[in-house]
């Protein structure tokens, strides 16, 4: 909400008989007028000016400005949105990763997924598969190297 500049001025004049109050303004044709008004009306105008000034100050402190730029929104974002290029590259990497994991032998694939996807440790996986933790660790390590090699083959810079 924008406020226009004041289109009038208030003037107080002290005379021997007391105080006189005036409001001056320009009309629609651009002619300057000055009217003598009562003290009550003069006080009301002053209070209205004070309320408007307070409202303007409140708006400056509390409202969201209409001109919010992309840069401002970007800085405020908790999670910065990815560009189209980044999204496409990520999607392609994920597809290659899923295919590489699918090409692993069944035991390696199962252990790899249990470790990386489901956050089981080597001892827990060893108990499930009735083998030692070191065997699971070696199997997961070999599977990881195979997946890396597969991904390097497709994602050379």
PDB file of C-alpha atoms in Angstrom:
ATOM      1  CA  UNK A   1       0.000   0.000   0.000  1.00  0.00           C
ATOM      2  CA  UNK A   2       1.672   3.215  -1.137  1.00  0.00           C
ATOM      3  CA  UNK A   3       0.844   6.520   0.464  1.00  0.00           C
ATOM      4  CA  UNK A   4       0.678   9.696  -1.567  1.00  0.00           C
ATOM      5  CA  UNK A   5       2.457  12.820  -0.430  1.00  0.00           C
ATOM      6  CA  UNK A   6       0.305  15.185   1.609  1.00  0.00           C
ATOM      7  CA  UNK A   7      -1.872  17.356  -0.598  1.00  0.00           C
ATOM      8  CA  UNK A   8      -2.457  19.940   2.144  1.00  0.00           C
ATOM      9  CA  UNK A   9      -0.559  21.870   4.784  1.00  0.00           C
ATOM     10  CA  UNK A  10      -1.620  22.802   8.288  1.00  0.00           C
ATOM     11  CA  UNK A  11      -0.752  26.165   9.794  1.00  0.00           C
ATOM     12  CA  UNK A  12      -1.284  27.569  13.259  1.00  0.00           C
ATOM     13  CA  UNK A  13      -1.189  31.317  13.819  1.00  0.00           C
ATOM     14  CA  UNK A  14      -1.130  33.098  17.159  1.00  0.00           C
ATOM     15  CA  UNK A  15      -2.932  36.409  17.375  1.00  0.00           C
ATOM     16  CA  UNK A  16      -3.902  38.778  20.197  1.00  0.00           C
ATOM     17  CA  UNK A  17      -7.398  37.329  20.290  1.00  0.00           C
ATOM     18  CA  UNK A  18      -6.154  33.710  20.416  1.00  0.00           C
ATOM     19  CA  UNK A  19      -4.969  31.060  18.013  1.00  0.00           C
ATOM     20  CA  UNK A  20      -6.236  30.653  14.462  1.00  0.00           C
ATOM     21  CA  UNK A  21      -5.976  27.464  12.450  1.00  0.00           C
ATOM     22  CA  UNK A  22      -5.630  27.144   8.690  1.00  0.00           C
ATOM     23  CA  UNK A  23      -5.557  24.390   6.106  1.00  0.00           C
ATOM     24  CA  UNK A  24      -4.120  25.205   2.698  1.00  0.00           C
ATOM     25  CA  UNK A  25      -4.399  23.055  -0.412  1.00  0.00           C
ATOM     26  CA  UNK A  26      -4.570  23.130  -4.199  1.00  0.00           C
ATOM     27  CA  UNK A  27      -7.798  22.163  -5.910  1.00  0.00           C
ATOM     28  CA  UNK A  28      -8.233  20.088  -9.055  1.00  0.00           C
ATOM     29  CA  UNK A  29      -7.549  23.085 -11.303  1.00  0.00           C
ATOM     30  CA  UNK A  30      -4.309  23.848  -9.466  1.00  0.00           C
ATOM     31  CA  UNK A  31      -5.614  26.910  -7.603  1.00  0.00           C
ATOM     32  CA  UNK A  32      -4.240  27.466  -4.136  1.00  0.00           C
ATOM     33  CA  UNK A  33      -6.807  27.833  -1.305  1.00  0.00           C
ATOM     34  CA  UNK A  34      -6.433  28.526   2.374  1.00  0.00           C
ATOM     35  CA  UNK A  35      -9.311  27.960   4.784  1.00  0.00           C
ATOM     36  CA  UNK A  36      -9.626  28.899   8.396  1.00  0.00           C
ATOM     37  CA  UNK A  37     -10.874  25.895  10.395  1.00  0.00           C
ATOM     38  CA  UNK A  38     -11.916  25.219  13.960  1.00  0.00           C
ATOM     39  CA  UNK A  39      -9.446  24.054  16.576  1.00  0.00           C
ATOM     40  CA  UNK A  40     -11.284  20.712  16.756  1.00  0.00           C
ATOM     41  CA  UNK A  41     -10.872  20.056  13.004  1.00  0.00           C
ATOM     42  CA  UNK A  42      -7.221  21.177  13.134  1.00  0.00           C
ATOM     43  CA  UNK A  43      -6.516  18.739  16.017  1.00  0.00           C
ATOM     44  CA  UNK A  44      -8.263  15.924  14.128  1.00  0.00           C
ATOM     45  CA  UNK A  45      -6.065  16.549  11.082  1.00  0.00           C
ATOM     46  CA  UNK A  46      -2.923  16.469  13.264  1.00  0.00           C
ATOM     47  CA  UNK A  47      -4.009  13.180  14.858  1.00  0.00           C
ATOM     48  CA  UNK A  48      -4.790  11.724  11.430  1.00  0.00           C
ATOM     49  CA  UNK A  49      -1.284  12.676  10.253  1.00  0.00           C
ATOM     50  CA  UNK A  50       0.243  11.015  13.318  1.00  0.00           C
ATOM     51  CA  UNK A  51      -1.782   7.826  12.785  1.00  0.00           C
ATOM     52  CA  UNK A  52      -0.798   7.722   9.103  1.00  0.00           C
ATOM     53  CA  UNK A  53       2.871   8.227   9.957  1.00  0.00           C
ATOM     54  CA  UNK A  54       2.705   5.431  12.556  1.00  0.00           C
ATOM     55  CA  UNK A  55       0.983   3.152  10.049  1.00  0.00           C
ATOM     56  CA  UNK A  56       3.655   3.853   7.443  1.00  0.00           C
ATOM     57  CA  UNK A  57       6.406   3.075   9.934  1.00  0.00           C
ATOM     58  CA  UNK A  58       4.659  -0.126  11.014  1.00  0.00           C
ATOM     59  CA  UNK A  59       4.309  -1.178   7.367  1.00  0.00           C
ATOM     60  CA  UNK A  60       7.992  -0.518   6.741  1.00  0.00           C
ATOM     61  CA  UNK A  61       8.927  -2.766   9.659  1.00  0.00           C
ATOM     62  CA  UNK A  62       6.413  -5.591   9.237  1.00  0.00           C
ATOM     63  CA  UNK A  63       5.159  -6.061   5.734  1.00  0.00           C
ATOM     64  CA  UNK A  64       6.694  -8.120   2.965  1.00  0.00           C
ATOM     65  CA  UNK A  65       7.601  -5.905   0.061  1.00  0.00           C
ATOM     66  CA  UNK A  66       6.021  -6.741  -3.277  1.00  0.00           C
ATOM     67  CA  UNK A  67       9.349  -6.662  -5.077  1.00  0.00           C
ATOM     68  CA  UNK A  68      10.768  -9.960  -3.875  1.00  0.00           C
ATOM     69  CA  UNK A  69      13.470 -10.928  -6.321  1.00  0.00           C
ATOM     70  CA  UNK A  70      14.476 -14.462  -7.312  1.00  0.00           C
ATOM     71  CA  UNK A  71      17.856 -13.864  -5.709  1.00  0.00           C
ATOM     72  CA  UNK A  72      16.196 -13.032  -2.369  1.00  0.00           C
ATOM     73  CA  UNK A  73      14.011 -16.122  -2.514  1.00  0.00           C
ATOM     74  CA  UNK A  74      17.040 -18.235  -3.442  1.00  0.00           C
ATOM     75  CA  UNK A  75      18.953 -16.971  -0.377  1.00  0.00           C
ATOM     76  CA  UNK A  76      15.958 -17.646   1.890  1.00  0.00           C
ATOM     77  CA  UNK A  77      15.333 -21.167   0.648  1.00  0.00           C
ATOM     78  CA  UNK A  78      16.111 -23.964   3.070  1.00  0.00           C
ATOM     79  CA  UNK A  79      16.660 -26.366   0.216  1.00  0.00           C
ATOM     80  CA  UNK A  80      17.958 -24.645  -2.868  1.00  0.00           C
ATOM     81  CA  UNK A  81      16.108 -25.940  -5.923  1.00  0.00           C
ATOM     82  CA  UNK A  82      18.181 -27.776  -8.501  1.00  0.00           C
ATOM     83  CA  UNK A  83      18.576 -26.468 -11.990  1.00  0.00           C
ATOM     84  CA  UNK A  84      17.145 -28.471 -14.872  1.00  0.00           C
ATOM     85  CA  UNK A  85      20.643 -29.605 -15.850  1.00  0.00           C
ATOM     86  CA  UNK A  86      21.415 -30.778 -12.321  1.00  0.00           C
ATOM     87  CA  UNK A  87      18.109 -32.649 -12.133  1.00  0.00           C
ATOM     88  CA  UNK A  88      18.730 -34.415 -15.442  1.00  0.00           C
ATOM     89  CA  UNK A  89      22.287 -35.384 -14.469  1.00  0.00           C
ATOM     90  CA  UNK A  90      21.096 -36.692 -11.104  1.00  0.00           C
ATOM     91  CA  UNK A  91      18.338 -38.717 -12.760  1.00  0.00           C
ATOM     92  CA  UNK A  92      20.822 -40.211 -15.234  1.00  0.00           C
ATOM     93  CA  UNK A  93      23.258 -41.075 -12.422  1.00  0.00           C
ATOM     94  CA  UNK A  94      20.502 -42.750 -10.438  1.00  0.00           C
ATOM     95  CA  UNK A  95      19.486 -44.849 -13.440  1.00  0.00           C
ATOM     96  CA  UNK A  96      23.086 -45.927 -14.021  1.00  0.00           C
ATOM     97  CA  UNK A  97      23.489 -46.694 -10.306  1.00  0.00           C
ATOM     98  CA  UNK A  98      20.328 -48.829 -10.195  1.00  0.00           C
ATOM     99  CA  UNK A  99      21.457 -50.759 -13.289  1.00  0.00           C
ATOM    100  CA  UNK A 100      24.942 -51.269 -11.816  1.00  0.00           C
ATOM    101  CA  UNK A 101      23.492 -52.627  -8.562  1.00  0.00           C
ATOM    102  CA  UNK A 102      21.119 -54.874 -10.504  1.00  0.00           C
ATOM    103  CA  UNK A 103      24.110 -56.407 -12.364  1.00  0.00           C
ATOM    104  CA  UNK A 104      25.774 -57.529  -9.111  1.00  0.00           C
ATOM    105  CA  UNK A 105      25.608 -61.201  -8.136  1.00  0.00           C
ATOM    106  CA  UNK A 106      22.659 -61.919  -5.859  1.00  0.00           C
ATOM    107  CA  UNK A 107      24.618 -62.302  -2.599  1.00  0.00           C
ATOM    108  CA  UNK A 108      26.668 -59.141  -3.190  1.00  0.00           C
ATOM    109  CA  UNK A 109      23.579 -57.180  -4.222  1.00  0.00           C
ATOM    110  CA  UNK A 110      21.671 -58.302  -1.113  1.00  0.00           C
ATOM    111  CA  UNK A 111      24.556 -57.450   1.236  1.00  0.00           C
ATOM    112  CA  UNK A 112      25.247 -54.155  -0.533  1.00  0.00           C
ATOM    113  CA  UNK A 113      21.603 -53.070  -0.199  1.00  0.00           C
ATOM    114  CA  UNK A 114      21.349 -54.221   3.415  1.00  0.00           C
ATOM    115  CA  UNK A 115      24.424 -52.203   4.299  1.00  0.00           C
ATOM    116  CA  UNK A 116      23.874 -49.002   2.290  1.00  0.00           C
ATOM    117  CA  UNK A 117      20.112 -48.864   1.846  1.00  0.00           C
ATOM    118  CA  UNK A 118      18.843 -50.341   5.123  1.00  0.00           C
ATOM    119  CA  UNK A 119      21.749 -49.280   7.385  1.00  0.00           C
ATOM    120  CA  UNK A 120      22.533 -52.679   8.841  1.00  0.00           C
ATOM    121  CA  UNK A 121      26.102 -53.143  10.069  1.00  0.00           C
ATOM    122  CA  UNK A 122      28.379 -56.009   9.018  1.00  0.00           C
ATOM    123  CA  UNK A 123      27.692 -58.007  12.206  1.00  0.00           C
ATOM    124  CA  UNK A 124      23.915 -57.840  11.766  1.00  0.00           C
ATOM    125  CA  UNK A 125      24.145 -58.878   8.126  1.00  0.00           C
ATOM    126  CA  UNK A 126      26.516 -61.698   9.110  1.00  0.00           C
ATOM    127  CA  UNK A 127      23.972 -62.989  11.634  1.00  0.00           C
ATOM    128  CA  UNK A 128      21.186 -62.885   9.013  1.00  0.00           C
ATOM    129  CA  UNK A 129      23.296 -64.741   6.450  1.00  0.00           C
ATOM    130  CA  UNK A 130      25.040 -67.088   8.895  1.00  0.00           C
ATOM    131  CA  UNK A 131      28.551 -65.911   8.052  1.00  0.00           C
ATOM    132  CA  UNK A 132      31.259 -63.722   9.575  1.00  0.00           C
ATOM    133  CA  UNK A 133      31.266 -59.924   9.579  1.00  0.00           C
ATOM    134  CA  UNK A 134      34.578 -59.879   7.700  1.00  0.00           C
ATOM    135  CA  UNK A 135      33.059 -61.960   4.875  1.00  0.00           C
ATOM    136  CA  UNK A 136      30.169 -59.493   4.632  1.00  0.00           C
ATOM    137  CA  UNK A 137      32.594 -56.560   4.695  1.00  0.00           C
ATOM    138  CA  UNK A 138      34.674 -58.047   1.880  1.00  0.00           C
ATOM    139  CA  UNK A 139      31.547 -58.819  -0.158  1.00  0.00           C
ATOM    140  CA  UNK A 140      30.191 -55.258   0.283  1.00  0.00           C
ATOM    141  CA  UNK A 141      33.590 -53.772  -0.536  1.00  0.00           C
ATOM    142  CA  UNK A 142      33.865 -55.788  -3.765  1.00  0.00           C
ATOM    143  CA  UNK A 143      30.290 -54.865  -4.692  1.00  0.00           C
ATOM    144  CA  UNK A 144      31.032 -51.161  -4.092  1.00  0.00           C
ATOM    145  CA  UNK A 145      34.097 -51.305  -6.335  1.00  0.00           C
ATOM    146  CA  UNK A 146      32.082 -53.009  -9.091  1.00  0.00           C
ATOM    147  CA  UNK A 147      29.379 -50.323  -8.869  1.00  0.00           C
ATOM    148  CA  UNK A 148      32.006 -47.555  -8.944  1.00  0.00           C
ATOM    149  CA  UNK A 149      33.708 -49.089 -11.981  1.00  0.00           C
ATOM    150  CA  UNK A 150      30.366 -49.412 -13.762  1.00  0.00           C
ATOM    151  CA  UNK A 151      29.494 -45.802 -13.061  1.00  0.00           C
ATOM    152  CA  UNK A 152      32.939 -44.531 -14.118  1.00  0.00           C
ATOM    153  CA  UNK A 153      32.478 -46.314 -17.442  1.00  0.00           C
ATOM    154  CA  UNK A 154      29.335 -44.269 -18.203  1.00  0.00           C
ATOM    155  CA  UNK A 155      30.123 -41.005 -16.437  1.00  0.00           C
ATOM    156  CA  UNK A 156      33.533 -40.084 -17.798  1.00  0.00           C
ATOM    157  CA  UNK A 157      34.038 -36.298 -17.699  1.00  0.00           C
TER     158      UNK A 157
END
